[in-house]
Coordinates of C-alpha atoms in Angstrom, one line a residue:
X1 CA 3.4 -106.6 27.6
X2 CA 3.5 -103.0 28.2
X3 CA 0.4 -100.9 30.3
X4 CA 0.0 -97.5 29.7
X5 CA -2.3 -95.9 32.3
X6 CA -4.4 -93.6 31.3
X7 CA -2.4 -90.3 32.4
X8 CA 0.6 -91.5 30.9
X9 CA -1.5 -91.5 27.8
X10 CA -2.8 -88.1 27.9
X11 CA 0.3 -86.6 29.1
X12 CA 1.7 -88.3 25.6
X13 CA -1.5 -86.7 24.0
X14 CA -1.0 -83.5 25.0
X15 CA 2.7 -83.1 24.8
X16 CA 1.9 -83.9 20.8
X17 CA 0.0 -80.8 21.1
X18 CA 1.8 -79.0 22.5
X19 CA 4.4 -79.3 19.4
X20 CA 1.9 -79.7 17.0
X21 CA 0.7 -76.1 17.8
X22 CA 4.2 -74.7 18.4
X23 CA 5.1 -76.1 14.7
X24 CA 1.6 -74.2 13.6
X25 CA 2.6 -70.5 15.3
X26 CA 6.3 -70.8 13.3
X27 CA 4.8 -71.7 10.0
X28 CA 2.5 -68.7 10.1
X29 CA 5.2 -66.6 11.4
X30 CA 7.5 -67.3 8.9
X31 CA 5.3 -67.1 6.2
X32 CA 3.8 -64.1 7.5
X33 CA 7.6 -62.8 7.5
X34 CA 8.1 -63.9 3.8
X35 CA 5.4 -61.8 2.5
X36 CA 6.2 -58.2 1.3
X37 CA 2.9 -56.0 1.9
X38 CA 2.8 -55.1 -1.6
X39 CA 2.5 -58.7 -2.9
X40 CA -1.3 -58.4 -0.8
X41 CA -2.0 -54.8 -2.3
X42 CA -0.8 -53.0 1.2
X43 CA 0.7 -49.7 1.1
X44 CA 4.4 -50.1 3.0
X45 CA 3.6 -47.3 5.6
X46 CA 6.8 -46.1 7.0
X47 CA 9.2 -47.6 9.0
X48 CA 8.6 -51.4 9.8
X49 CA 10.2 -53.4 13.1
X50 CA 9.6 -56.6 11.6
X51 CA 10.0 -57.8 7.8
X52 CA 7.1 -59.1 5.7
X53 CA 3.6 -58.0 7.3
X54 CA 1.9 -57.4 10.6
X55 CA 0.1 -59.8 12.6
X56 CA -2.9 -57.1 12.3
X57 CA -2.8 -57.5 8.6
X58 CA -3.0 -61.0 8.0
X59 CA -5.9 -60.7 10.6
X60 CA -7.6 -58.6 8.5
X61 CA -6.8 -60.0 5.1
X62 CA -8.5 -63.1 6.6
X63 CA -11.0 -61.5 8.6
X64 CA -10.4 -62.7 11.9
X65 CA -9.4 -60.9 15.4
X66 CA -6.0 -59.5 15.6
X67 CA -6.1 -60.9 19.0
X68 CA -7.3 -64.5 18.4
X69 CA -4.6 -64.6 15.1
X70 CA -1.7 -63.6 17.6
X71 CA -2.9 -66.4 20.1
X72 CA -2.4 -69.0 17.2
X73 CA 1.1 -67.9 17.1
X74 CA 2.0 -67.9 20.4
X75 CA 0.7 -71.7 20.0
X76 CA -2.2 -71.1 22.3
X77 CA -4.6 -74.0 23.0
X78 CA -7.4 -72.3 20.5
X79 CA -9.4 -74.2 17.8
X80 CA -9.4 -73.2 14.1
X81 CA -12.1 -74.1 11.5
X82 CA -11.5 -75.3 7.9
X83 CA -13.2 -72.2 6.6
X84 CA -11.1 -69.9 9.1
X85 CA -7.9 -72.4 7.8
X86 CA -8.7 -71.7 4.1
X87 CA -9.4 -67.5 4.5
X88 CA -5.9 -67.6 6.1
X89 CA -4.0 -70.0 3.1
X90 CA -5.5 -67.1 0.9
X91 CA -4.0 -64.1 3.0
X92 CA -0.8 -65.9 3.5
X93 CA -0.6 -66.8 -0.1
X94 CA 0.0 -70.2 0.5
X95 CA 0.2 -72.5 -2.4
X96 CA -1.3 -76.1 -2.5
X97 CA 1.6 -77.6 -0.4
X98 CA 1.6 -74.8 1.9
X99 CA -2.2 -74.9 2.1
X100 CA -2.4 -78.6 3.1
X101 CA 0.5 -78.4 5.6
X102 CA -1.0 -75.7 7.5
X103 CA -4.5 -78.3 7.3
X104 CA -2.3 -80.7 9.0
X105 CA -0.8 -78.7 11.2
X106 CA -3.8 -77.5 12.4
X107 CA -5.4 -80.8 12.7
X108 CA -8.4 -80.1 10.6
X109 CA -10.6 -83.2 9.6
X110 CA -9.3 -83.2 6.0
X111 CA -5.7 -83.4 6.6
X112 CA -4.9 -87.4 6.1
X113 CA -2.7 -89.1 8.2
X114 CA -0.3 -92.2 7.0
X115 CA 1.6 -94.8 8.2
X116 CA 4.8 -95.7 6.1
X117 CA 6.5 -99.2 6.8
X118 CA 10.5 -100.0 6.2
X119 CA 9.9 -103.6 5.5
X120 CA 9.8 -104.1 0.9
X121 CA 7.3 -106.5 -0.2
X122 CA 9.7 -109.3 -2.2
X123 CA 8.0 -108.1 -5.1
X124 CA 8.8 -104.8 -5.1
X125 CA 12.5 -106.0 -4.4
X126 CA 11.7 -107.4 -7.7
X127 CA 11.1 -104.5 -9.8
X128 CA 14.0 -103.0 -8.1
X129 CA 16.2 -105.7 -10.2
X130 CA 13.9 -105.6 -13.3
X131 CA 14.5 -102.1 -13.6
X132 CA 17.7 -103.2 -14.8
X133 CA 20.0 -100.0 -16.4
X134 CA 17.5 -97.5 -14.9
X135 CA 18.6 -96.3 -11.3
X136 CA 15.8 -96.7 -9.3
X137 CA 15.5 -97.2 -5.1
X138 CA 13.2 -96.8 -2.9
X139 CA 12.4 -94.4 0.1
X140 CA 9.7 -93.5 2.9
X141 CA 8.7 -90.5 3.9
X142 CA 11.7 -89.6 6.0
X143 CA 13.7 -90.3 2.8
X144 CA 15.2 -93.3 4.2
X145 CA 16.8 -95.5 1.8
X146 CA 15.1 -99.2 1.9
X147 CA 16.1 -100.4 -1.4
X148 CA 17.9 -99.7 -4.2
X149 CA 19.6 -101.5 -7.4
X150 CA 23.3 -101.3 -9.3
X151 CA 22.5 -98.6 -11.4
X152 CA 21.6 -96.4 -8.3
X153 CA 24.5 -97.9 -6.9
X154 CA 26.7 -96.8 -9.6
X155 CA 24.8 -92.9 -9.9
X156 CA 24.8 -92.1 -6.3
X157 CA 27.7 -94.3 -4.5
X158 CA 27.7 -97.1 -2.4
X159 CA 24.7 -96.5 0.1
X160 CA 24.5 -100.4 0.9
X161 CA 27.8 -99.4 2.7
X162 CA 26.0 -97.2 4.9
X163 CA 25.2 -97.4 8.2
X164 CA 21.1 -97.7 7.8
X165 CA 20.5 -94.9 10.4
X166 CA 22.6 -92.8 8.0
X167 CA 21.0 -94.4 4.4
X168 CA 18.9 -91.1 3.9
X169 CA 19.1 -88.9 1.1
X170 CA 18.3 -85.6 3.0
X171 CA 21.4 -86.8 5.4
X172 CA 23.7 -87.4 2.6
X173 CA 22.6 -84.6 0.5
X174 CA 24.3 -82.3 3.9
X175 CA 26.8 -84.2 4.7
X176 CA 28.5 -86.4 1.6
X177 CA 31.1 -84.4 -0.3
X178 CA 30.3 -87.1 -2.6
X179 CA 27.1 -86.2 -3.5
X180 CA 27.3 -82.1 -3.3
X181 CA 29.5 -82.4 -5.9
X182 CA 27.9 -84.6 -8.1
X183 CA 24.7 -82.2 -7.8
X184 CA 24.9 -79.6 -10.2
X185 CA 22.3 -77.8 -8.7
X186 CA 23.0 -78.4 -4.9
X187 CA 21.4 -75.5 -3.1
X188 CA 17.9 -75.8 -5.3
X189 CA 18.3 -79.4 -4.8
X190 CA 18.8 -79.1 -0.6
X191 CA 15.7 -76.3 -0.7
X192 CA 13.7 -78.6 -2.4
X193 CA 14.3 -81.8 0.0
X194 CA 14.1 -80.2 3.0
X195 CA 10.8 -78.6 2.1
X196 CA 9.4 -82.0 1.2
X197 CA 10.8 -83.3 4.7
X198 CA 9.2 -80.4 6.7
X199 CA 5.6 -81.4 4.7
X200 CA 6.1 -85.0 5.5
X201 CA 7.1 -84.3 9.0
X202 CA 3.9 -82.6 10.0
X203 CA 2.3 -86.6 10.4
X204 CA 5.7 -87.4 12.4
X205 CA 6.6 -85.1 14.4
X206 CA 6.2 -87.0 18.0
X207 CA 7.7 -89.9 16.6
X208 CA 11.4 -90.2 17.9
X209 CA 12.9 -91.5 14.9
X210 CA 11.9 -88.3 13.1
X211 CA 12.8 -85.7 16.3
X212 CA 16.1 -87.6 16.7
X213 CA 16.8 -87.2 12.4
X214 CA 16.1 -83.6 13.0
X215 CA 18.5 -82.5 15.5
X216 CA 21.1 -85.0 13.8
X217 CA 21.0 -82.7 10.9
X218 CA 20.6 -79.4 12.7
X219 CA 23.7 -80.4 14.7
X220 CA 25.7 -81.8 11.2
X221 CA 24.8 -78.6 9.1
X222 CA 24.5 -75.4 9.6
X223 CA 22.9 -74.9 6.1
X224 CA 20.2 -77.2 7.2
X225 CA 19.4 -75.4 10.3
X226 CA 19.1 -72.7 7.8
X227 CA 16.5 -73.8 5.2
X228 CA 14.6 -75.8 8.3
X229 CA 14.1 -72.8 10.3
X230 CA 12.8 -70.9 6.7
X231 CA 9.4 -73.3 7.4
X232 CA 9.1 -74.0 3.8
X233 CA 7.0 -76.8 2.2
X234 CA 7.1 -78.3 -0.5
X235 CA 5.2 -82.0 -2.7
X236 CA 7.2 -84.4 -4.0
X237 CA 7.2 -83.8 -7.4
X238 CA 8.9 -85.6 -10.7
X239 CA 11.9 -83.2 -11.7
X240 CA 15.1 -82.9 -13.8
X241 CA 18.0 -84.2 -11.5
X242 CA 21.7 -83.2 -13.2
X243 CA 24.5 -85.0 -11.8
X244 CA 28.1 -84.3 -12.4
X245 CA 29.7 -88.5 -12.0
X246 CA 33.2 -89.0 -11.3
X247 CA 33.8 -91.1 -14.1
X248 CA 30.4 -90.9 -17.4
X249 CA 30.3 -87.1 -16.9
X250 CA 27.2 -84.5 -16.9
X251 CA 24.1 -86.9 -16.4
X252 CA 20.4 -86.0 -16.6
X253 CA 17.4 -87.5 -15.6
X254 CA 14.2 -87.3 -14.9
X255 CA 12.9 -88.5 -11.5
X256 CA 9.5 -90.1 -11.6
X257 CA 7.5 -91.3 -8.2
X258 CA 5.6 -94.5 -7.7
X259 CA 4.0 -94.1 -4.9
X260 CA 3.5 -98.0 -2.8
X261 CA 1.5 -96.6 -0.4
X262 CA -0.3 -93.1 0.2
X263 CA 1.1 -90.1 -1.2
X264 CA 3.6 -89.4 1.6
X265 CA 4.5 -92.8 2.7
X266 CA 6.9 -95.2 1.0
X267 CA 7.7 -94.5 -2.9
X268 CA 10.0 -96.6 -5.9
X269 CA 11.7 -93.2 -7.9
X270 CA 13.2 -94.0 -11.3
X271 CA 16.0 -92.1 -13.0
X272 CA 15.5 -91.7 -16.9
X273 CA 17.8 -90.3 -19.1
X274 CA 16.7 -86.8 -20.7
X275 CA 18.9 -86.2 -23.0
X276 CA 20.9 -88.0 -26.3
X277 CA 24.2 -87.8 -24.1
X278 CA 22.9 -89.6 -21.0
X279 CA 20.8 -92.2 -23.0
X280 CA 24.2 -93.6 -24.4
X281 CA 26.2 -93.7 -21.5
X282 CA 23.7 -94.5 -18.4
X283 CA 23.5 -98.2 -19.4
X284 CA 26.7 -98.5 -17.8
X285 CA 26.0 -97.1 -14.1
X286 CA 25.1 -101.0 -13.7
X287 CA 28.7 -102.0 -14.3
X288 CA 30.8 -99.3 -12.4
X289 CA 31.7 -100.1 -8.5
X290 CA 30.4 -97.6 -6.8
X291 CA 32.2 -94.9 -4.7
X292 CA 32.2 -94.7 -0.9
X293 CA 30.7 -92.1 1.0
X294 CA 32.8 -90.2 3.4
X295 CA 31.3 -87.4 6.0
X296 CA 32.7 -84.2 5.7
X297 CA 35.0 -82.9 8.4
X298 CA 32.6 -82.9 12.0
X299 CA 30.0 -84.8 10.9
X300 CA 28.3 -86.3 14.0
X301 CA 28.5 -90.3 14.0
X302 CA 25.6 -93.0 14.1
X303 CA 22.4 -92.4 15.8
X304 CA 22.3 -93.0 19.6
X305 CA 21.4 -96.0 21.0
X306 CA 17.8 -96.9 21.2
X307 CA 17.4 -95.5 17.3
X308 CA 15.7 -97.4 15.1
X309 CA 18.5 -99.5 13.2
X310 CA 16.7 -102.2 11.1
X311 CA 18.4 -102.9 8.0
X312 CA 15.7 -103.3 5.3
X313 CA 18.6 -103.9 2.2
X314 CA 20.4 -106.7 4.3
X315 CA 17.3 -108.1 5.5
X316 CA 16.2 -108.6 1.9

């Protein structure tokens, strides 16, 4: 049994502020940064010291003190309103991901909190198998993989292989040369998960597993450190995947989500075939063995010790 006295408690509480705030202050600053002044109707003005607009501007634009808006990015310990949240997703042009990561960030009342779960209910394993030709898996919020069947197997490689502190998608998509090959459309692709990541990790981000995944991947990939620091969000969405496999070719599909749990915790996606050439040759993704993965050259090893490193696949 473990006591927790009640300073170690708030010490906990606040440090999660602390980071909670300083994640707020970058978001507005980079998307402050990614706005050009004529996008909001603002003349350029001569010569500008930083890129996108001015602290004062988004002030005005959402008509609250210059002062009290540059406090919020220096992470000061202010409070912000939903209404005073909402006038600044409309000067920052924020779309409906954007908008309800800032909410989150911010810790306004509306922004839900979740909590995801590693462990597959045997009857989702299930539908996993049913499935049959179509890939499908399953991941959490943090993209780890918990489950997946043949045909996945046979599109992506052999994840069960895997250590299970490495069975991610966002690690393998920066550090398999495996799987940058085989997507056609890397870079959009990368963009696109990392974005997802950052919106998921706003509910996460004082949890170690997700800290620890973090700097694993800023230290693996400099193109990760890259996108993370642009502060981009984005929902998971059902898209067009094209893969370029070793062996059946140029294979599209369309991902769809079924969500198990609230929207950002644990989800089944299913790969459907878009197109005539795919729908002939996908059935047999079931029957191929699949390829290893391999790191690229300086990739990091396993997680340290004290990482989380249940095995949800072999457990099943």
């Amino acid at each position: 049994m473990v006591t927790v006295t009640l300073s170690e408690s708030s010490a906990g509480i606040a440090s999660e502020e602390r980071v909670r705030r300083a994640e707020l202050g970058d978001f507005l600053r980079r998307r402050r940064e990614a706005i050009a002044p004529a996008r909001v109707g603002l003349p350029l003005g001569g010569r500008r010291r930083t890129p996108g607009l001015r602290r004062e501007e988004v002030a005005r634009l959402a008509g609250v003190g210059v002062t009290w808006y540059t406090w919020l990015e220096q992470a000061r310990d202010i409070r912000v309103s939903e209404n005073v949240l909402d006038a600044l997703s409309r000067a920052l042009l924020l779309d409906a991901s954007e908008r309800a990561h800032l909410f989150n960030l911010a810790g306004a009342p509306s922004a839900a909190v979740t909590v995801e779960s590693d462990a597959l209910d045997p009857a989702v394993i299930l539908l996993l198998e049913r499935f049959g030709t179509y890939p499908a898996s399953v991941v959490n919020a943090r993209y780890d993989i918990l489950g997946c069947n043949a045909a996945y197997r046979g599109l992506m490689g052999d994840v069960v292989s895997v250590p299970f502190d490495r069975r991610n998608v966002l690690w393998l998509v920066f550090t398999s040369p495996r799987l940058r090959a085989m997507l056609v459309d890397w870079e959009h692709a990368a963009h696109r998960i990392v974005g997802q990541f950052r919106a998921a990790y706003a509910d996460h981000m004082s949890e170690p597993a997700w800290r620890s995944m973090v700097k694993r991947l800023q230290d693996a990939s400099p193109e990760f450190c890259e996108y993370w620091d642009e502060h981009r969000v984005a929902a998971a969405e059902n898209v067009v995947k094209q893969f370029r496999h070793p062996e059946l070719g140029l294979l599209r599909f369309r991902t769809t989500n079924m969500w198990l749990t609230e929207r950002v915790g644990n989800r089944m996606m299913v790969y459907t075939p878009v197109d005539d050439e795919t729908e002939a040759v996908y059935p047999r993704l079931a029957k191929i063995r699949p390829g290893a993965f391999s790191p690229l050259p300086g990739t990091p090893g396993p997680a340290p010790a004290g990482s989380p490193t249940i095995d949800p696949l072999q457990r099943s």
